[in-house]
Amino acid sequence: MVSVKYRQTVHITMTAPEQKVPLAVEWKDDHIVMLDQRMLPHDFVFENIHSVDKLAASITDMVVRGAPAIGIAAAYGMALAYVNGVDMDKAKEKLEASRPTAKDLFTAVDRIADVWTSGKDPVAAAIDYASEIEEACRTIGETGAELISKDMKILTHCNAGALATVYWGTALAPIRFAHYHGKKPYVFVDETRPRYQGARLTAWELRMEGIPNAIIVDNAAGHFMSRGEVDMVITGADRIAMNGDAANKIGTYEKAVVAHENGIPFYIAAPATTFDPTAESGDAIPIEERSQDEVLEWGGLRVGPEGAVARNPAFDVTPARYITGFITEKGVLKADEIKGVFGD
Ligand code: MRU
């Protein structure tokens, strides 16, 4: 059973009438309200955030996660710094250190810092930034839905839904719109170790909207692909280089290679804010390594033996040659079109 807990009273604002997932991050008057995604799908806990320090910790601890949602939170963080009279350069530095791979974080803080330098209102700019992501994700949904035929079975990894973007999602947006258009998509949801974003968040979002799905263990994707049960793979991305190499949740690379081996189209869905004009290839993308405890423990239970050591890269890079296309607000692009559209 789902219980609703509020640290302080807030209203739940739905992302859209048809979309039943609450806003992951919101600007309210003079502060940020954030849904604690670590508690989902069992508890709704909303945090009121009044300081840049607390926001940076919330991004690092994955209270909010998913590159575009992190970007929106960071834009609001710059607005918060402005409202609180905090040094904007220090705020920017602190936010940039909170999660290194998500390009959207850097896009957002740079945008608001530039607005502030030019003497305009950072709060209005942060709200505009969120609207821009909403519009981009809606377009990604409409555009990507055209690639989906009736009764298609689609595999996705991690959570690139509304929780990860605040609105619509990236990978889940085309699936949502295909569902709204009566195409009856079915989704294989990778559980996504070690934080279970697929099992906890993607399956929850899809269930809320009545989109049929099954959670599979990460290692089962190849099995279903080899048996012809998967028609298409769509994932999100945290950062995309100019040659089309794309960083996304650890395990994405393997899914892309197995999809390629089985002749299954593999798409990355992402807004302009995820493309990095300064990264020529995936070699330039910083990969976050997170705590060993995420691998060695789950839910307070020790999984590995005493003294065990773990490695925990949060992302991997899928080479462009395995990616069929990039679903963006500028259309479905091939790798060699990226620089022309999103380059400096
Ligand atoms: O570690 P997370 O949960 O922030 O990782 C999220 C992903 O890998 C998403 O696929 C990516 O950020 C795109 S979200 C639209």
Short mmCIF file of C-alpha atoms and ligand atoms in Angstrom, two decimals:
data_model
loop_
_atom_site.label_atom_id
_atom_site.label_comp_id
_atom_site.label_asym_id
_atom_site.label_seq_id
_atom_site.Cartn_x
_atom_site.Cartn_y
_atom_site.Cartn_z
CA MET A 1 0.00 0.00 0.00
CA VAL A 2 1.27 3.51 -0.81
CA SER A 3 1.33 5.92 2.10
CA VAL A 4 1.71 9.66 1.67
CA LYS A 5 3.97 11.49 4.09
CA TYR A 6 4.79 15.17 4.02
CA ARG A 7 7.70 16.65 5.93
CA GLN A 8 5.79 19.90 5.46
CA THR A 9 2.47 20.56 3.80
CA VAL A 10 2.64 20.88 0.03
CA HIS A 11 0.21 20.43 -2.81
CA ILE A 12 0.83 17.66 -5.30
CA THR A 13 0.88 19.21 -8.77
CA MET A 14 0.36 16.68 -11.53
CA THR A 15 2.54 17.09 -14.62
CA ALA A 16 -0.46 17.12 -16.97
CA PRO A 17 -4.07 16.01 -16.85
CA GLU A 18 -3.29 12.78 -18.72
CA GLN A 19 -0.08 12.13 -16.85
CA LYS A 20 -0.52 10.86 -13.33
CA VAL A 21 3.03 11.24 -12.00
CA PRO A 22 3.53 14.15 -9.56
CA LEU A 23 6.17 16.80 -10.23
CA ALA A 24 9.59 15.62 -9.06
CA VAL A 25 10.82 19.19 -8.50
CA GLU A 26 8.90 22.45 -8.25
CA TRP A 27 9.58 26.11 -7.49
CA LYS A 28 7.14 27.42 -4.85
CA ASP A 29 7.27 31.18 -4.04
CA ASP A 30 10.83 31.35 -2.69
CA HIS A 31 12.00 27.74 -2.35
CA ILE A 32 12.13 24.30 -3.99
CA VAL A 33 9.76 21.41 -3.28
CA MET A 34 11.17 18.01 -4.16
CA LEU A 35 9.72 14.51 -4.16
CA ASP A 36 12.15 12.13 -2.43
CA GLN A 37 12.64 9.46 -5.11
CA ARG A 38 14.61 7.26 -2.72
CA MET A 39 11.34 6.43 -0.94
CA LEU A 40 9.34 5.49 -4.04
CA PRO A 41 7.28 3.51 -4.79
CA HIS A 42 6.19 2.95 -1.19
CA ASP A 43 6.16 6.43 0.35
CA PHE A 44 5.58 9.94 -0.98
CA VAL A 45 7.85 12.26 0.99
CA PHE A 46 8.15 15.87 -0.16
CA GLU A 47 11.08 17.98 1.02
CA ASN A 48 11.08 21.78 1.17
CA ILE A 49 14.53 23.02 0.21
CA HIS A 50 15.63 26.51 1.24
CA SER A 51 19.41 26.33 0.81
CA VAL A 52 21.91 25.55 -1.96
CA ASP A 53 23.83 23.27 0.44
CA LYS A 54 20.76 21.13 1.04
CA LEU A 55 19.96 21.07 -2.67
CA ALA A 56 23.50 19.97 -3.61
CA ALA A 57 23.29 17.17 -1.00
CA SER A 58 19.87 16.14 -2.37
CA ILE A 59 21.31 15.83 -5.88
CA THR A 60 24.33 13.82 -4.67
CA ASP A 61 22.14 11.54 -2.53
CA MET A 62 19.69 11.06 -5.43
CA VAL A 63 16.62 12.52 -3.76
CA VAL A 64 16.25 13.93 -7.28
CA ARG A 65 17.91 12.07 -10.15
CA GLY A 66 17.77 11.80 -13.92
CA ALA A 67 19.77 14.34 -15.94
CA PRO A 68 16.98 16.76 -17.01
CA ALA A 69 15.39 16.77 -13.53
CA ILE A 70 18.80 17.41 -11.98
CA GLY A 71 19.17 20.30 -14.44
CA ILE A 72 15.83 21.82 -13.44
CA ALA A 73 16.67 21.40 -9.74
CA ALA A 74 20.04 23.10 -10.34
CA ALA A 75 18.39 25.99 -12.23
CA TYR A 76 16.07 26.47 -9.25
CA GLY A 77 19.16 26.18 -7.00
CA MET A 78 20.70 29.19 -8.75
CA ALA A 79 17.39 31.03 -8.29
CA LEU A 80 17.50 30.08 -4.60
CA ALA A 81 21.04 31.46 -4.29
CA TYR A 82 19.84 34.74 -5.84
CA VAL A 83 16.77 34.97 -3.55
CA ASN A 84 18.90 34.22 -0.47
CA GLY A 85 21.67 36.66 -1.44
CA VAL A 86 24.23 33.82 -1.67
CA ASP A 87 27.37 34.28 -3.83
CA MET A 88 26.23 33.02 -7.28
CA ASP A 89 29.70 31.78 -8.32
CA LYS A 90 30.03 29.70 -5.14
CA ALA A 91 26.52 28.32 -5.57
CA LYS A 92 27.34 27.34 -9.15
CA GLU A 93 30.56 25.59 -8.05
CA LYS A 94 28.76 23.68 -5.29
CA LEU A 95 25.98 22.52 -7.60
CA GLU A 96 28.42 21.50 -10.35
CA ALA A 97 30.24 19.25 -7.89
CA SER A 98 27.04 17.41 -6.90
CA ARG A 99 26.90 14.93 -9.84
CA PRO A 100 29.51 15.14 -12.58
CA THR A 101 28.09 13.11 -15.50
CA ALA A 102 24.71 14.83 -16.03
CA LYS A 103 25.36 17.47 -18.70
CA ASP A 104 21.99 19.10 -17.99
CA LEU A 105 23.26 20.19 -14.57
CA PHE A 106 26.02 22.25 -16.20
CA THR A 107 23.77 23.53 -18.99
CA ALA A 108 21.29 24.78 -16.39
CA VAL A 109 23.69 26.52 -14.00
CA ASP A 110 25.55 28.17 -16.89
CA ARG A 111 22.25 29.43 -18.31
CA ILE A 112 21.10 31.00 -15.03
CA ALA A 113 24.54 32.43 -14.24
CA ASP A 114 24.56 34.15 -17.67
CA VAL A 115 21.08 35.57 -17.08
CA TRP A 116 22.17 36.91 -13.70
CA THR A 117 25.34 38.45 -15.18
CA SER A 118 23.24 40.24 -17.79
CA GLY A 119 21.13 41.78 -15.02
CA LYS A 120 17.95 39.77 -15.65
CA ASP A 121 15.84 37.82 -13.14
CA PRO A 122 17.29 34.35 -12.29
CA VAL A 123 13.97 33.15 -10.80
CA ALA A 124 12.05 33.85 -14.01
CA ALA A 125 14.90 32.29 -16.03
CA ALA A 126 14.82 29.09 -13.92
CA ILE A 127 11.05 28.79 -14.37
CA ASP A 128 11.50 29.35 -18.13
CA TYR A 129 14.21 26.68 -18.18
CA ALA A 130 11.77 24.16 -16.66
CA SER A 131 9.13 25.10 -19.26
CA GLU A 132 11.68 24.61 -22.03
CA ILE A 133 12.41 21.06 -20.78
CA GLU A 134 8.68 20.36 -20.54
CA GLU A 135 8.21 21.42 -24.17
CA ALA A 136 11.30 19.48 -25.33
CA CYS A 137 10.12 16.29 -23.62
CA ARG A 138 6.61 16.65 -25.07
CA THR A 139 8.11 16.99 -28.56
CA ILE A 140 10.40 13.99 -27.92
CA GLY A 141 7.27 12.06 -26.95
CA GLU A 142 5.30 13.04 -30.06
CA THR A 143 8.29 12.50 -32.37
CA GLY A 144 9.40 9.21 -30.81
CA ALA A 145 5.86 7.79 -30.81
CA GLU A 146 5.98 7.81 -34.62
CA LEU A 147 8.77 5.20 -34.46
CA ILE A 148 6.56 2.87 -32.41
CA SER A 149 4.15 0.58 -34.28
CA LYS A 150 1.10 -1.13 -32.82
CA ASP A 151 1.77 -3.77 -30.12
CA MET A 152 5.52 -3.13 -30.08
CA LYS A 153 7.54 -4.54 -27.18
CA ILE A 154 10.08 -2.00 -25.99
CA LEU A 155 12.91 -2.48 -23.52
CA THR A 156 14.13 0.39 -21.36
CA HIS A 157 16.89 0.72 -18.79
CA CYS A 158 16.90 2.82 -15.59
CA ASN A 159 14.23 5.53 -15.30
CA ALA A 160 14.01 8.14 -18.02
CA GLY A 161 10.42 9.02 -17.22
CA ALA A 162 8.65 12.02 -15.74
CA LEU A 163 10.47 11.47 -12.45
CA ALA A 164 13.77 11.95 -14.28
CA THR A 165 12.73 15.02 -16.26
CA VAL A 166 9.87 16.52 -14.21
CA TYR A 167 7.66 16.34 -17.32
CA TRP A 168 6.84 13.43 -19.66
CA GLY A 169 10.26 11.81 -19.63
CA THR A 170 12.67 11.18 -22.47
CA ALA A 171 12.74 7.40 -23.11
CA LEU A 172 9.28 7.00 -21.58
CA ALA A 173 7.76 9.97 -23.43
CA PRO A 174 7.46 8.20 -26.83
CA ILE A 175 6.01 5.16 -25.01
CA ARG A 176 3.50 7.41 -23.21
CA PHE A 177 2.40 9.09 -26.44
CA ALA A 178 2.22 5.74 -28.29
CA HIS A 179 -0.07 4.56 -25.46
CA TYR A 180 -2.20 7.74 -25.66
CA HIS A 181 -2.50 7.12 -29.44
CA GLY A 182 -3.83 3.59 -28.85
CA LYS A 183 -0.74 1.73 -30.07
CA LYS A 184 -0.69 -0.54 -27.00
CA PRO A 185 3.06 -0.62 -26.32
CA TYR A 186 4.40 -3.22 -23.88
CA VAL A 187 7.53 -2.44 -21.85
CA PHE A 188 10.34 -4.64 -20.55
CA VAL A 189 11.68 -2.75 -17.53
CA ASP A 190 15.28 -3.55 -16.56
CA GLU A 191 15.41 -3.55 -12.77
CA THR A 192 18.64 -1.45 -12.94
CA ARG A 193 21.00 -2.44 -10.20
CA PRO A 194 22.26 -1.14 -7.85
CA ARG A 195 19.59 1.55 -7.17
CA TYR A 196 16.65 -0.19 -8.86
CA GLN A 197 15.41 2.88 -10.76
CA GLY A 198 13.68 0.54 -13.24
CA ALA A 199 11.94 -1.70 -10.73
CA ARG A 200 11.04 1.12 -8.32
CA LEU A 201 10.40 4.11 -10.57
CA THR A 202 9.79 3.09 -14.20
CA ALA A 203 7.45 0.24 -13.30
CA TRP A 204 5.59 2.61 -10.94
CA GLU A 205 5.19 5.33 -13.58
CA LEU A 206 3.98 2.84 -16.18
CA ARG A 207 1.54 1.24 -13.76
CA MET A 208 0.14 4.66 -12.83
CA GLU A 209 -0.71 5.19 -16.51
CA GLY A 210 -1.92 1.64 -17.21
CA ILE A 211 0.90 0.83 -19.65
CA PRO A 212 1.53 -2.94 -19.53
CA ASN A 213 5.04 -3.88 -18.45
CA ALA A 214 7.20 -6.51 -16.81
CA ILE A 215 10.22 -5.95 -14.61
CA ILE A 216 13.15 -8.16 -15.62
CA VAL A 217 16.49 -8.64 -13.91
CA ASP A 218 19.24 -6.77 -15.71
CA ASN A 219 20.81 -10.01 -16.89
CA ALA A 220 17.61 -11.18 -18.64
CA ALA A 221 17.60 -8.54 -21.40
CA GLY A 222 19.78 -10.64 -23.74
CA HIS A 223 17.54 -13.66 -23.22
CA PHE A 224 14.41 -11.80 -24.32
CA MET A 225 16.20 -10.06 -27.19
CA SER A 226 17.60 -13.33 -28.57
CA ARG A 227 14.12 -14.89 -28.53
CA GLY A 228 12.60 -12.13 -30.63
CA GLU A 229 10.53 -10.76 -27.76
CA VAL A 230 11.96 -7.22 -27.91
CA ASP A 231 11.21 -5.01 -30.95
CA MET A 232 13.03 -1.86 -29.88
CA VAL A 233 15.18 -0.43 -27.07
CA ILE A 234 14.84 3.18 -25.90
CA THR A 235 16.91 4.68 -23.09
CA GLY A 236 17.74 8.18 -21.91
CA ALA A 237 21.23 9.67 -21.58
CA ASP A 238 23.20 11.74 -19.11
CA ARG A 239 25.59 13.25 -21.64
CA ILE A 240 25.99 12.86 -25.39
CA ALA A 241 29.22 13.69 -27.19
CA MET A 242 29.36 15.33 -30.62
CA ASN A 243 30.24 12.03 -32.35
CA GLY A 244 27.13 10.37 -30.82
CA ASP A 245 28.82 8.40 -28.02
CA ALA A 246 26.32 8.52 -25.15
CA ALA A 247 26.71 8.08 -21.39
CA ASN A 248 23.76 6.54 -19.59
CA LYS A 249 23.08 4.34 -16.56
CA ILE A 250 25.57 1.53 -16.08
CA GLY A 251 24.50 -1.46 -18.17
CA THR A 252 23.21 0.56 -21.12
CA TYR A 253 26.31 -0.31 -23.18
CA GLU A 254 25.68 -4.04 -22.80
CA LYS A 255 22.03 -3.64 -23.83
CA ALA A 256 23.11 -1.73 -26.96
CA VAL A 257 25.64 -4.38 -27.97
CA VAL A 258 23.12 -7.20 -27.49
CA ALA A 259 20.45 -5.22 -29.38
CA HIS A 260 22.93 -4.73 -32.27
CA GLU A 261 23.80 -8.45 -32.26
CA ASN A 262 20.08 -9.26 -32.58
CA GLY A 263 19.24 -6.59 -35.18
CA ILE A 264 17.03 -4.64 -32.76
CA PRO A 265 16.89 -0.82 -33.15
CA PHE A 266 18.43 0.99 -30.18
CA TYR A 267 17.37 4.63 -29.64
CA ILE A 268 18.54 7.26 -27.17
CA ALA A 269 15.99 9.95 -26.29
CA ALA A 270 17.33 13.23 -24.92
CA PRO A 271 16.76 17.01 -25.04
CA ALA A 272 19.28 19.56 -26.36
CA THR A 273 20.44 20.25 -22.79
CA THR A 274 22.00 16.74 -22.58
CA PHE A 275 24.26 17.22 -25.64
CA ASP A 276 27.77 18.40 -24.82
CA PRO A 277 29.29 20.62 -27.56
CA THR A 278 32.67 20.47 -25.78
CA ALA A 279 32.91 16.66 -25.82
CA GLU A 280 34.14 15.38 -29.18
CA SER A 281 33.73 11.74 -28.13
CA GLY A 282 32.75 9.58 -25.16
CA ASP A 283 36.36 9.68 -23.91
CA ALA A 284 35.69 13.25 -22.73
CA ILE A 285 32.66 12.28 -20.60
CA PRO A 286 33.37 12.14 -16.84
CA ILE A 287 31.96 8.98 -15.25
CA GLU A 288 30.75 9.23 -11.67
CA GLU A 289 31.89 6.46 -9.30
CA ARG A 290 29.55 6.09 -6.36
CA SER A 291 29.90 4.53 -2.93
CA GLN A 292 30.77 0.82 -2.64
CA ASP A 293 27.92 0.50 -0.16
CA GLU A 294 25.34 0.77 -2.98
CA VAL A 295 26.68 -2.56 -4.28
CA LEU A 296 27.58 -4.23 -0.99
CA GLU A 297 24.29 -3.46 0.79
CA TRP A 298 20.62 -3.19 -0.05
CA GLY A 299 17.89 -1.86 2.24
CA GLY A 300 20.26 -1.91 5.21
CA LEU A 301 21.16 -5.59 4.61
CA ARG A 302 24.75 -6.54 3.90
CA VAL A 303 24.94 -8.56 0.66
CA GLY A 304 28.71 -9.00 0.18
CA PRO A 305 30.91 -10.78 2.74
CA GLU A 306 32.67 -8.78 5.46
CA GLY A 307 35.69 -7.03 3.96
CA ALA A 308 34.43 -7.34 0.37
CA VAL A 309 35.38 -4.58 -2.04
CA ALA A 310 33.08 -3.24 -4.81
CA ARG A 311 33.44 -0.95 -7.82
CA ASN A 312 30.42 1.18 -8.62
CA PRO A 313 30.53 3.27 -11.81
CA ALA A 314 27.12 4.93 -12.13
CA PHE A 315 27.26 5.24 -15.94
CA ASP A 316 28.86 3.72 -19.01
CA VAL A 317 29.40 5.04 -22.53
CA THR A 318 27.67 3.44 -25.50
CA PRO A 319 29.64 4.00 -28.71
CA ALA A 320 27.68 5.78 -31.44
CA ARG A 321 27.93 2.76 -33.79
CA TYR A 322 25.40 0.87 -31.64
CA ILE A 323 22.85 3.72 -31.58
CA THR A 324 20.22 3.68 -34.34
CA GLY A 325 19.10 7.25 -33.69
CA PHE A 326 18.69 10.07 -31.20
CA ILE A 327 15.12 11.14 -30.48
CA THR A 328 15.33 14.88 -29.75
CA GLU A 329 13.12 17.97 -29.92
CA LYS A 330 14.88 18.71 -33.23
CA GLY A 331 13.82 15.39 -34.75
CA VAL A 332 15.32 11.90 -34.90
CA LEU A 333 19.01 12.39 -35.64
CA LYS A 334 21.80 10.11 -36.79
CA ALA A 335 25.14 10.40 -34.99
CA ASP A 336 26.73 12.32 -37.87
CA GLU A 337 23.99 14.98 -37.69
CA ILE A 338 24.54 15.81 -34.00
CA LYS A 339 27.38 18.30 -34.40
CA GLY A 340 25.47 20.29 -37.00
CA VAL A 341 22.41 20.56 -34.75
CA PHE A 342 23.85 20.74 -31.23
CA GLY A 343 27.47 21.86 -31.82
CA ASP A 344 28.60 25.34 -30.79
O1 MRU B 1 21.69 7.74 -11.58
P1 MRU B 1 20.43 8.28 -12.18
O2 MRU B 1 19.20 7.63 -11.67
O3 MRU B 1 20.38 9.79 -12.12
O4 MRU B 1 20.57 7.88 -13.72
C1 MRU B 1 19.56 8.29 -14.60
C2 MRU B 1 19.78 7.80 -15.98
O5 MRU B 1 20.73 7.12 -16.28
C3 MRU B 1 18.82 8.32 -17.00
O6 MRU B 1 18.67 7.39 -18.04
C4 MRU B 1 19.33 9.64 -17.59
O7 MRU B 1 19.68 10.54 -16.57
C5 MRU B 1 18.32 10.26 -18.46
S1 MRU B 1 16.90 10.73 -17.56
C6 MRU B 1 15.78 11.33 -18.68
#
